[in-house]
Amino acid sequence: MTNMKKLFILANWKSNKTVTEAEEWIKEFGESRSQSQIAFENLEIILCPPFTLLYPLKTMIYYLSSIIKLGAQDISPFPNGAYTGEVSACMLKDLGVKYALIGHSERRNYFQESGKIIENKIKETLNFGLIPILGVQDKATPVPEGVKILLYEPARAIGSGVPESPEKVNETARTLKENFTKGSLILYGGSVTSQNAANFCRQQNLDGIGAGGASLDSKSFFEIVKNVSQI
Ligand code: PGA
C-alpha cells in the first residue's frame, strides 16, 4: 500500500445472521485472508454484528483479533440499571468491543432516536472508553462533543444500489471536517460495493467506508478489503 493514511472499513450486518452463519463468515474470511498477500497495517476493519453475536464473535475472531475489531451497532443511552432491554456501554466494554455505531439513520427513523438520546449514547460510550462512530445524514446533522469519527450516509444511498458520487462525498466530507469536527475522520456509507469502495477511499477527505449489504457475504466483503488495501 502506498497510501499512508489509515483507512477504516466498517461492516454493518444490521439485523442479520445467526451464530452458525457468523461462524461460516469468519471461517471464510480467515481462508480468504490466508490465501492473500494483503498488508493489513494501514487498515482498521470494524465488524458490527447484532448484540447476540458479539460474545460468540469475540471467541471466533481470537486468531484474527489484530485484523478485525468489534463494534456495536447501538448502545444504551443509560448506565447499568433498570432499563429493560438495553445493552450498556459497561457490558460492551467487558466483551472487548472497541467501537459503537450511534445514530445510524435506521435508528433515527425506525426508533425515533432524538438528538438528546444520541447525545446520551455518545456520553455513555466515551465514559467507558469506547470509540463512538456517529451516523450523519447530511452536513446539518449535529455532532455532539467528543465525536471523532463520522459515518456519512445519505439516506437515499442506503440499500438503494445508487451510491453518491465519490466527488460529491469528498466535498461533503471536506465541509464536515471544516464545520464541525476539525481533525475528525469521515467514512462514507450507502451502497458501497467491492467495485466502488476503493474510489471512495481514494478521496482526499475520506478515511474509509461502511458497507451494509456488501458485508453480509464474506467473499464480497473480503474483495472490498483487498481493493482498498491496494490503494
Ligand atoms: P448499504 O448500507 O451498504 O446496504 O447501503 C449501508 C449502511 O446503512 O450502513
XYZ file of N, CA and C and ligand atoms in Angstrom:
702
model
N 0.836 -1.198 0.000
C 0.000 0.000 0.000
C 0.872 1.249 0.000
N 0.531 2.191 -0.896
C 1.310 3.416 -0.961
C 0.692 4.508 -0.090
N -0.620 4.413 0.087
C -1.330 5.421 0.869
C -1.014 5.211 2.347
N -0.484 6.240 3.004
C -0.080 6.023 4.381
C -1.168 6.350 5.393
N -2.293 6.962 4.906
C -3.318 7.252 5.907
C -4.063 5.969 6.244
N -4.470 5.881 7.497
C -5.180 4.670 7.924
C -6.576 4.686 7.312
N -6.995 3.572 6.755
C -8.320 3.501 6.144
C -9.212 2.565 6.947
N -10.422 3.030 7.209
C -11.385 2.280 8.011
C -12.374 1.569 7.103
N -12.613 0.309 7.394
C -13.606 -0.456 6.627
C -14.574 -1.047 7.637
N -15.788 -0.526 7.633
C -16.764 -0.939 8.645
C -17.812 -1.842 7.999
N -18.044 -2.983 8.636
C -19.096 -3.907 8.175
C -20.269 -3.796 9.136
N -21.412 -3.382 8.625
C -22.613 -3.285 9.463
C -23.570 -4.393 9.031
N -23.651 -5.425 9.852
C -24.512 -6.562 9.494
C -25.991 -6.263 9.745
N -26.268 -5.148 10.401
C -27.654 -4.788 10.741
C -28.324 -5.970 11.454
N -29.623 -6.205 11.184
C -30.313 -7.275 11.917
C -30.265 -8.569 11.114
N -29.067 -9.102 10.983
C -28.846 -10.301 10.172
C -27.856 -11.232 10.858
N -28.008 -12.507 10.617
C -27.090 -13.609 10.924
C -27.345 -14.287 12.277
N -27.337 -15.624 12.156
C -27.362 -16.497 13.333
C -25.910 -16.775 13.731
N -25.738 -17.466 14.851
C -24.380 -17.821 15.286
C -23.704 -18.688 14.220
N -24.442 -19.653 13.679
C -23.853 -20.549 12.671
C -23.421 -19.755 11.433
N -24.256 -18.814 11.018
C -23.902 -18.008 9.832
C -22.682 -17.118 10.112
N -22.603 -16.612 11.333
C -21.443 -15.777 11.686
C -20.165 -16.627 11.675
N -20.291 -17.854 12.183
C -19.146 -18.773 12.206
C -18.637 -19.024 10.786
N -19.586 -19.267 9.890
C -19.262 -19.540 8.496
C -18.547 -18.337 7.870
N -19.043 -17.139 8.166
C -18.469 -15.896 7.624
C -17.015 -15.762 8.072
N -16.793 -15.984 9.387
C -15.429 -15.823 9.935
C -14.489 -16.871 9.340
N -15.003 -18.085 9.192
C -14.181 -19.163 8.626
C -13.756 -18.774 7.194
N -14.706 -18.335 6.403
C -14.408 -17.953 5.013
C -13.471 -16.741 4.956
N -13.704 -15.771 5.844
C -12.850 -14.581 5.868
C -11.408 -15.005 6.187
N -11.277 -15.902 7.164
C -9.948 -16.401 7.549
C -9.262 -17.117 6.391
N -10.047 -17.909 5.647
C -9.470 -18.630 4.492
C -9.015 -17.639 3.416
N -9.882 -16.664 3.117
C -9.512 -15.654 2.096
C -8.243 -14.938 2.526
N -8.188 -14.639 3.812
C -7.021 -13.917 4.326
C -5.743 -14.750 4.175
N -5.823 -16.040 4.495
C -4.583 -16.817 4.425
C -4.147 -17.069 2.981
N -5.094 -16.937 2.027
C -4.704 -17.108 0.619
C -4.243 -15.798 -0.019
N -4.285 -14.712 0.740
C -3.959 -13.416 0.127
C -2.651 -12.869 0.703
N -2.166 -11.821 0.042
C -0.904 -11.200 0.479
C -1.168 -9.807 1.059
N -2.359 -9.576 1.514
C -2.719 -8.215 1.939
C -1.920 -7.770 3.170
N -1.436 -6.505 3.103
C -0.812 -5.923 4.296
C -1.914 -5.171 5.030
N -2.156 -5.572 6.247
C -3.296 -5.017 6.975
C -2.934 -3.821 7.859
N -1.641 -3.460 7.907
C -1.205 -2.451 8.899
C -1.972 -1.136 8.819
N -2.292 -0.713 7.589
C -2.959 0.586 7.461
C -4.471 0.476 7.348
N -4.989 -0.696 7.689
C -6.440 -0.881 7.628
C -6.987 -1.107 9.025
N -8.141 -0.517 9.304
C -8.860 -0.815 10.544
C -10.205 -1.396 10.118
N -10.351 -2.708 10.307
C -11.591 -3.381 9.906
C -12.477 -3.517 11.142
N -13.663 -2.949 11.042
C -14.575 -2.931 12.193
C -15.818 -3.739 11.847
N -16.025 -4.800 12.591
C -17.193 -5.650 12.349
C -18.270 -5.321 13.374
N -19.428 -4.884 12.876
C -20.550 -4.511 13.753
C -21.694 -5.513 13.557
N -21.714 -6.574 14.365
C -22.784 -7.561 14.265
C -23.919 -7.177 15.214
N -25.042 -7.901 15.176
C -26.063 -7.681 16.210
C -25.488 -8.027 17.591
N -26.110 -7.517 18.647
C -25.624 -7.773 20.016
C -25.446 -9.263 20.297
N -26.376 -10.080 19.798
C -26.352 -11.518 20.108
C -25.076 -12.199 19.636
N -24.377 -11.572 18.677
C -23.195 -12.231 18.112
C -21.888 -11.693 18.680
N -21.968 -10.671 19.515
C -20.708 -10.076 19.989
C -19.895 -11.078 20.805
N -20.581 -11.796 21.709
C -19.819 -12.723 22.548
C -19.255 -13.900 21.740
N -20.110 -14.586 20.947
C -19.520 -15.665 20.135
C -18.423 -15.167 19.188
N -18.596 -13.967 18.638
C -17.572 -13.479 17.704
C -16.262 -13.168 18.402
N -16.359 -12.716 19.639
C -15.136 -12.430 20.397
C -14.253 -13.687 20.417
N -14.889 -14.829 20.621
C -14.145 -16.083 20.641
C -13.699 -16.478 19.238
N -14.625 -16.319 18.285
C -14.312 -16.770 16.914
C -13.171 -15.986 16.287
N -13.042 -14.693 16.642
C -12.028 -13.885 15.936
C -10.710 -13.811 16.694
N -10.536 -14.675 17.718
C -9.314 -14.504 18.509
C -8.066 -14.566 17.624
N -8.092 -15.400 16.594
C -6.889 -15.527 15.752
C -6.827 -14.426 14.678
N -7.902 -13.633 14.590
C -7.913 -12.511 13.639
C -7.971 -11.180 14.395
N -7.731 -11.241 15.712
C -8.024 -10.060 16.527
C -7.121 -8.867 16.207
N -5.965 -9.122 15.587
C -5.148 -7.970 15.207
C -5.699 -7.329 13.937
N -6.609 -8.018 13.261
C -7.135 -7.523 11.984
C -8.559 -7.000 12.122
N -9.406 -7.754 12.836
C -10.815 -7.362 12.945
C -11.112 -6.862 14.354
N -11.670 -5.654 14.432
C -12.113 -5.128 15.733
C -13.630 -5.202 15.792
N -14.150 -5.362 16.996
C -15.601 -5.456 17.138
C -16.224 -4.093 17.421
N -17.367 -3.858 16.796
C -18.140 -2.651 17.074
C -19.579 -3.049 17.346
N -20.259 -2.272 18.206
C -21.694 -2.500 18.431
C -22.469 -1.596 17.476
N -23.667 -2.024 17.095
C -24.471 -1.209 16.165
C -25.255 -0.118 16.890
N -25.254 -0.219 18.221
C -26.043 0.712 19.023
C -25.571 0.540 20.464
N -26.098 1.359 21.349
C -25.686 1.286 22.750
C -26.781 1.939 23.583
N -26.892 1.546 24.843
C -27.910 2.170 25.691
C -27.544 3.634 25.973
N -28.559 4.511 26.044
C -28.267 5.893 26.451
C -28.113 6.015 27.956
N -28.283 4.888 28.687
C -28.240 4.896 30.152
C -27.109 4.012 30.663
N -26.709 4.237 31.931
C -25.745 3.306 32.538
C -26.467 2.004 32.910
N -25.751 1.066 33.536
C -26.396 -0.165 34.034
C -27.576 0.210 34.938
N -28.614 -0.578 34.955
C -29.726 -0.283 35.855
C -31.042 -0.788 35.319
N -32.128 -0.191 35.794
C -33.466 -0.672 35.451
C -33.912 -0.082 34.108
N -33.311 -0.573 33.038
C -33.639 -0.099 31.686
C -33.852 -1.337 30.806
N -34.986 -1.970 30.987
C -35.280 -3.259 30.342
C -34.983 -3.238 28.846
N -34.233 -4.229 28.434
C -33.975 -4.395 27.002
C -32.729 -3.686 26.512
N -32.101 -2.887 27.359
C -30.948 -2.109 26.891
C -29.618 -2.828 27.141
N -28.643 -2.515 26.327
C -27.288 -3.071 26.477
C -26.346 -1.892 26.744
N -25.733 -1.903 27.935
C -24.969 -0.723 28.353
C -23.531 -0.715 27.831
N -22.936 0.467 27.894
C -21.540 0.632 27.474
C -20.623 -0.253 28.312
N -20.941 -0.366 29.611
C -20.135 -1.183 30.508
C -20.101 -2.645 30.037
N -21.269 -3.153 29.636
C -21.356 -4.552 29.167
C -20.563 -4.745 27.872
N -20.640 -3.748 27.002
C -19.954 -3.867 25.711
C -18.443 -3.804 25.893
N -18.019 -2.928 26.781
C -16.580 -2.807 27.067
C -16.044 -4.152 27.567
N -16.823 -4.768 28.445
C -16.442 -6.047 29.030
C -16.279 -7.154 27.972
N -17.002 -7.002 26.851
C -16.926 -8.011 25.780
C -15.777 -7.752 24.812
N -15.007 -6.709 25.060
C -13.884 -6.418 24.160
C -14.300 -5.588 22.953
N -15.484 -4.978 23.026
C -15.931 -4.121 21.927
C -15.115 -2.826 21.950
N -14.694 -2.369 20.755
C -13.864 -1.162 20.690
C -14.669 0.061 20.226
N -15.608 -0.158 19.306
C -16.365 0.948 18.705
C -17.859 0.784 18.962
N -18.587 1.897 18.918
C -20.050 1.831 18.948
C -20.604 2.775 17.893
N -21.404 2.200 17.019
C -22.083 2.982 15.994
C -23.304 3.630 16.645
N -23.440 4.926 16.475
C -24.539 5.648 17.143
C -25.232 6.550 16.130
N -26.576 6.541 16.183
C -27.338 7.461 15.341
C -27.362 7.092 13.875
N -27.271 5.789 13.565
C -27.465 5.355 12.173
C -28.864 5.796 11.752
N -29.055 6.109 10.474
C -30.356 6.677 10.076
C -31.500 5.683 10.293
N -31.205 4.383 10.286
C -32.284 3.414 10.587
C -32.718 3.522 12.048
N -31.786 3.816 12.948
C -32.132 4.040 14.358
C -32.953 5.326 14.499
N -32.510 6.354 13.784
C -33.221 7.638 13.885
C -34.638 7.499 13.318
N -34.782 6.782 12.188
C -36.096 6.721 11.529
C -37.043 5.704 12.148
N -36.565 4.469 12.352
C -37.482 3.420 12.836
C -37.676 3.460 14.349
N -36.725 4.041 15.077
C -36.807 4.017 16.542
C -36.865 5.429 17.139
N -37.129 6.378 16.265
C -37.329 7.780 16.679
C -36.229 8.272 17.620
N -34.999 7.964 17.331
C -33.918 8.446 18.192
C -33.751 9.951 18.050
N -33.840 10.639 19.168
C -33.721 12.106 19.141
C -32.264 12.518 19.350
N -32.011 13.795 19.136
C -30.673 14.339 19.376
C -30.232 14.120 20.815
N -31.186 14.225 21.764
C -30.857 14.076 23.186
C -30.426 12.629 23.479
N -31.183 11.679 22.921
C -30.827 10.260 23.137
C -29.438 9.987 22.551
N -29.214 10.523 21.365
C -27.917 10.299 20.704
C -26.788 10.905 21.545
N -27.030 12.087 22.079
C -26.021 12.727 22.945
C -25.710 11.841 24.155
N -26.763 11.294 24.770
C -26.552 10.423 25.940
C -25.772 9.166 25.568
N -26.076 8.635 24.404
C -25.358 7.434 23.954
C -23.868 7.736 23.765
N -23.602 8.910 23.191
C -22.192 9.301 22.989
C -21.501 9.423 24.351
N -22.193 10.041 25.309
C -21.594 10.214 26.647
C -21.281 8.871 27.276
N -22.239 7.952 27.221
C -22.022 6.615 27.803
C -20.823 5.932 27.132
N -20.785 6.045 25.815
C -19.707 5.421 25.042
C -18.347 5.951 25.503
N -18.253 7.279 25.593
C -16.982 7.905 25.976
C -16.622 7.580 27.427
N -17.633 7.536 28.298
C -17.377 7.224 29.717
C -16.688 5.877 29.892
N -16.959 4.953 28.977
C -16.378 3.613 29.119
C -15.226 3.367 28.152
N -14.730 4.429 27.552
C -13.542 4.292 26.708
C -13.807 3.601 25.383
N -15.084 3.567 24.984
C -15.385 3.050 23.645
C -15.307 4.219 22.660
N -15.116 3.914 21.399
C -14.998 4.981 20.396
C -16.328 5.092 19.638
N -17.002 6.256 19.754
C -18.262 6.392 19.028
C -18.045 6.680 17.547
N -18.859 6.067 16.721
C -18.887 6.399 15.290
C -20.296 6.921 15.036
N -20.388 8.218 14.743
C -21.710 8.836 14.633
C -22.221 8.802 13.191
N -23.424 8.271 13.009
C -24.053 8.307 11.688
C -24.577 9.709 11.414
N -24.126 10.315 10.327
C -24.658 11.626 9.943
C -25.270 11.516 8.548
N -26.398 12.201 8.385
C -27.152 12.045 7.146
C -26.857 13.167 6.153
N -26.439 14.298 6.686
C -26.087 15.428 5.808
C -25.199 16.394 6.587
N -24.893 17.510 5.928
C -23.956 18.467 6.539
C -24.533 19.127 7.787
N -25.870 19.046 7.946
C -26.517 19.759 9.058
C -26.717 18.877 10.291
N -26.388 17.594 10.209
C -26.580 16.713 11.366
C -25.703 17.192 12.530
N -26.305 17.452 13.717
C -25.479 17.909 14.844
C -24.469 16.845 15.276
N -23.285 17.306 15.621
C -22.218 16.387 16.063
C -21.876 16.711 17.518
N -22.305 15.864 18.463
C -22.003 16.141 19.872
C -20.499 16.126 20.158
N -20.133 16.818 21.224
C -18.728 16.910 21.624
C -18.129 15.519 21.867
N -16.900 15.366 21.511
C -16.196 14.119 21.795
C -16.222 13.126 20.647
N -17.007 13.438 19.603
C -17.083 12.516 18.457
C -15.927 12.796 17.508
N -15.201 11.749 17.153
C -14.038 11.941 16.276
C -14.168 11.163 14.963
N -15.195 10.294 14.891
C -15.404 9.544 13.644
C -16.856 9.696 13.215
N -17.052 10.149 11.976
C -18.398 10.282 11.428
C -18.574 9.277 10.296
N -19.761 8.682 10.245
C -20.118 7.817 9.115
C -21.185 8.565 8.335
N -20.763 9.194 7.239
C -21.702 9.982 6.429
C -22.465 9.047 5.491
N -23.778 8.994 5.683
C -24.600 8.108 4.856
C -25.872 8.836 4.435
N -25.913 9.366 3.214
C -27.152 9.993 2.756
C -28.249 8.928 2.680
N -29.427 9.204 3.260
C -30.464 8.168 3.400
C -30.805 7.508 2.070
N -30.857 8.291 0.991
C -31.290 7.681 -0.284
C -30.256 6.722 -0.869
N -29.030 6.789 -0.363
C -27.987 5.887 -0.893
C -27.964 4.547 -0.150
N -28.620 4.493 1.020
C -28.549 3.271 1.830
C -29.421 2.181 1.218
N -28.799 1.085 0.876
C -29.520 -0.081 0.368
C -30.188 0.119 -0.984
N -29.908 1.230 -1.650
C -30.616 1.531 -2.904
C -29.855 1.051 -4.136
N -28.595 0.732 -3.974
C -27.775 0.377 -5.135
C -27.289 1.618 -5.877
N -27.632 2.790 -5.353
C -27.208 4.043 -6.012
C -26.403 4.883 -5.024
N -25.085 4.688 -5.000
C -24.262 5.468 -4.068
C -24.157 6.912 -4.525
N -23.784 7.780 -3.605
C -23.480 9.161 -4.003
C -22.129 9.118 -4.735
N -21.864 10.118 -5.574
C -20.596 10.059 -6.308
C -19.438 10.335 -5.342
N -18.301 9.689 -5.561
C -17.141 9.910 -4.676
C -16.754 11.379 -4.586
N -16.896 12.120 -5.696
C -16.512 13.539 -5.698
C -17.442 14.345 -4.784
N -18.745 14.048 -4.875
C -19.714 14.766 -4.043
C -19.489 14.415 -2.563
N -19.219 13.143 -2.318
C -18.963 12.709 -0.939
C -17.717 13.412 -0.400
N -16.707 13.526 -1.249
C -15.461 14.183 -0.831
C -15.724 15.629 -0.429
N -16.585 16.299 -1.204
C -16.929 17.693 -0.939
C -17.670 17.812 0.409
N -18.626 16.903 0.622
C -19.373 16.925 1.890
C -18.420 16.631 3.053
N -17.523 15.686 2.840
C -16.566 15.332 3.900
C -15.685 16.532 4.238
N -15.323 17.299 3.209
C -14.494 18.482 3.442
C -15.262 19.487 4.308
N -16.531 19.712 3.968
C -17.356 20.648 4.744
C -17.529 20.143 6.174
N -17.789 18.850 6.322
C -17.965 18.301 7.669
C -16.709 18.510 8.500
N -15.567 18.259 7.877
C -14.301 18.422 8.606
C -14.114 19.882 9.001
N -14.419 20.794 8.077
C -14.210 22.226 8.357
C -15.207 22.757 9.381
N -16.477 22.373 9.204
C -17.530 22.988 10.018
C -17.597 22.472 11.440
N -17.549 21.177 11.573
C -17.851 20.625 12.885
C -16.645 20.056 13.597
N -15.836 19.373 12.882
C -15.014 18.391 13.561
C -13.589 18.370 13.026
N -12.907 19.448 13.220
C -11.522 19.507 12.710
C -10.729 18.292 13.191
N -10.012 17.689 12.273
C -9.179 16.547 12.654
C -9.960 15.252 12.777
N -11.250 15.309 12.504
C -12.031 14.068 12.620
C -11.890 13.211 11.379
N -12.321 11.975 11.530
C -12.281 11.044 10.411
C -13.682 10.938 9.832
N -13.766 10.845 8.512
C -15.071 10.726 7.863
C -15.093 9.463 7.008
N -16.074 8.611 7.276
C -16.278 7.419 6.457
C -17.547 7.633 5.637
N -17.608 6.986 4.480
C -18.822 7.062 3.665
C -19.530 5.713 3.646
N -20.857 5.754 3.744
C -21.647 4.534 3.598
C -22.869 4.806 2.747
N -23.347 3.755 2.089
C -24.519 3.858 1.222
C -24.217 3.193 -0.105
N -24.645 1.915 -0.235
C -24.443 1.143 -1.465
C -22.961 1.001 -1.846
N -22.122 0.839 -0.839
C -20.704 0.573 -1.105
C -20.561 -0.896 -1.528
N -19.766 -1.123 -2.564
C -19.506 -2.485 -3.062
C -18.001 -2.645 -3.278
N -17.618 -3.869 -3.690
C -16.190 -4.066 -3.964
C -15.755 -3.266 -5.195
N -16.721 -2.910 -6.053
C -16.358 -2.132 -7.253
C -16.098 -0.648 -6.935
N -16.812 -0.111 -5.953
C -16.657 1.340 -5.736
C -15.892 1.714 -4.458
N -15.637 0.738 -3.574
C -15.052 1.061 -2.261
C -13.722 1.810 -2.379
N -12.854 1.332 -3.258
C -11.521 1.942 -3.353
C -11.627 3.384 -3.852
N -12.581 3.638 -4.766
C -12.767 5.003 -5.271
C -13.126 5.976 -4.168
N -13.960 5.520 -3.232
C -14.291 6.386 -2.103
C -13.053 6.611 -1.241
N -12.333 5.540 -0.987
C -11.178 5.648 -0.080
C -10.060 6.506 -0.666
N -10.044 6.635 -1.993
C -9.017 7.479 -2.626
C -9.284 8.973 -2.435
N -10.498 9.336 -2.055
C -10.839 10.765 -1.925
C -10.071 11.380 -0.753
N -9.578 12.562 -0.998
C -8.686 13.216 -0.036
C -9.293 13.358 1.367
N -10.596 13.682 1.412
C -11.207 13.960 2.721
C -11.892 12.756 3.344
N -11.779 11.618 2.710
C -12.417 10.418 3.261
C -11.381 9.498 3.899
N -11.811 8.843 4.954
C -10.910 7.969 5.709
C -11.389 6.522 5.712
N -12.368 6.239 4.862
C -12.819 4.858 4.794
C -14.277 4.753 4.410
N -14.784 3.535 4.514
C -16.167 3.282 4.078
C -16.889 2.385 5.091
N -18.216 2.414 4.978
C -19.055 1.490 5.736
C -19.895 0.706 4.747
N -19.934 -0.611 4.912
C -20.724 -1.449 4.000
C -21.792 -2.196 4.785
N -23.025 -2.146 4.298
C -24.112 -2.918 4.899
C -24.301 -4.201 4.104
N -25.133 -4.115 3.057
C -25.436 -5.296 2.245
C -24.190 -6.047 1.778
N -23.173 -5.315 1.324
C -21.980 -5.963 0.765
C -21.095 -6.596 1.838
N -21.449 -6.405 3.112
C -20.629 -7.026 4.164
C -21.203 -8.376 4.591
N -22.400 -8.698 4.125
C -23.047 -9.925 4.618
C -22.399 -11.177 4.060
N -21.887 -11.060 2.848
C -21.188 -12.187 2.252
C -19.690 -11.961 2.474
N -19.037 -12.943 3.106
C -17.641 -12.708 3.491
C -16.753 -12.500 2.275
N -17.100 -13.172 1.159
C -16.237 -13.037 -0.025
C -16.353 -11.630 -0.612
N -17.581 -11.091 -0.700
C -17.668 -9.716 -1.240
C -17.043 -8.725 -0.265
N -17.177 -8.993 1.037
C -16.532 -8.074 1.983
C -15.016 -8.166 1.852
N -14.502 -9.382 1.684
C -13.051 -9.520 1.550
C -12.561 -8.811 0.280
N -13.355 -8.835 -0.775
C -13.000 -8.117 -2.008
C -12.868 -6.623 -1.736
N -13.775 -6.101 -0.907
C -13.693 -4.681 -0.531
C -12.362 -4.430 0.172
N -12.051 -5.298 1.147
C -10.812 -5.142 1.918
C -9.603 -5.188 0.966
N -9.629 -6.162 0.067
C -8.500 -6.334 -0.860
C -8.338 -5.086 -1.739
N -9.450 -4.630 -2.310
C -9.361 -3.470 -3.218
C -8.905 -2.206 -2.484
N -9.395 -2.040 -1.269
C -8.982 -0.848 -0.504
C -7.496 -0.959 -0.116
N -7.061 -2.164 0.165
C -5.649 -2.342 0.585
C -4.673 -2.021 -0.542
N -5.188 -2.045 -1.781
C -4.283 -1.817 -2.916
C -4.195 -0.359 -3.362
N -4.827 0.517 -2.611
C -4.803 1.942 -2.998
C -3.383 2.500 -2.904
P -25.755 -0.484 2.448
O -25.938 0.027 3.940
O -24.300 -0.720 2.239
O -26.568 -1.757 2.394
O -26.284 0.576 1.542
C -25.039 0.922 4.498
C -25.406 1.258 5.907
O -26.580 1.517 6.194
O -24.520 1.273 6.791
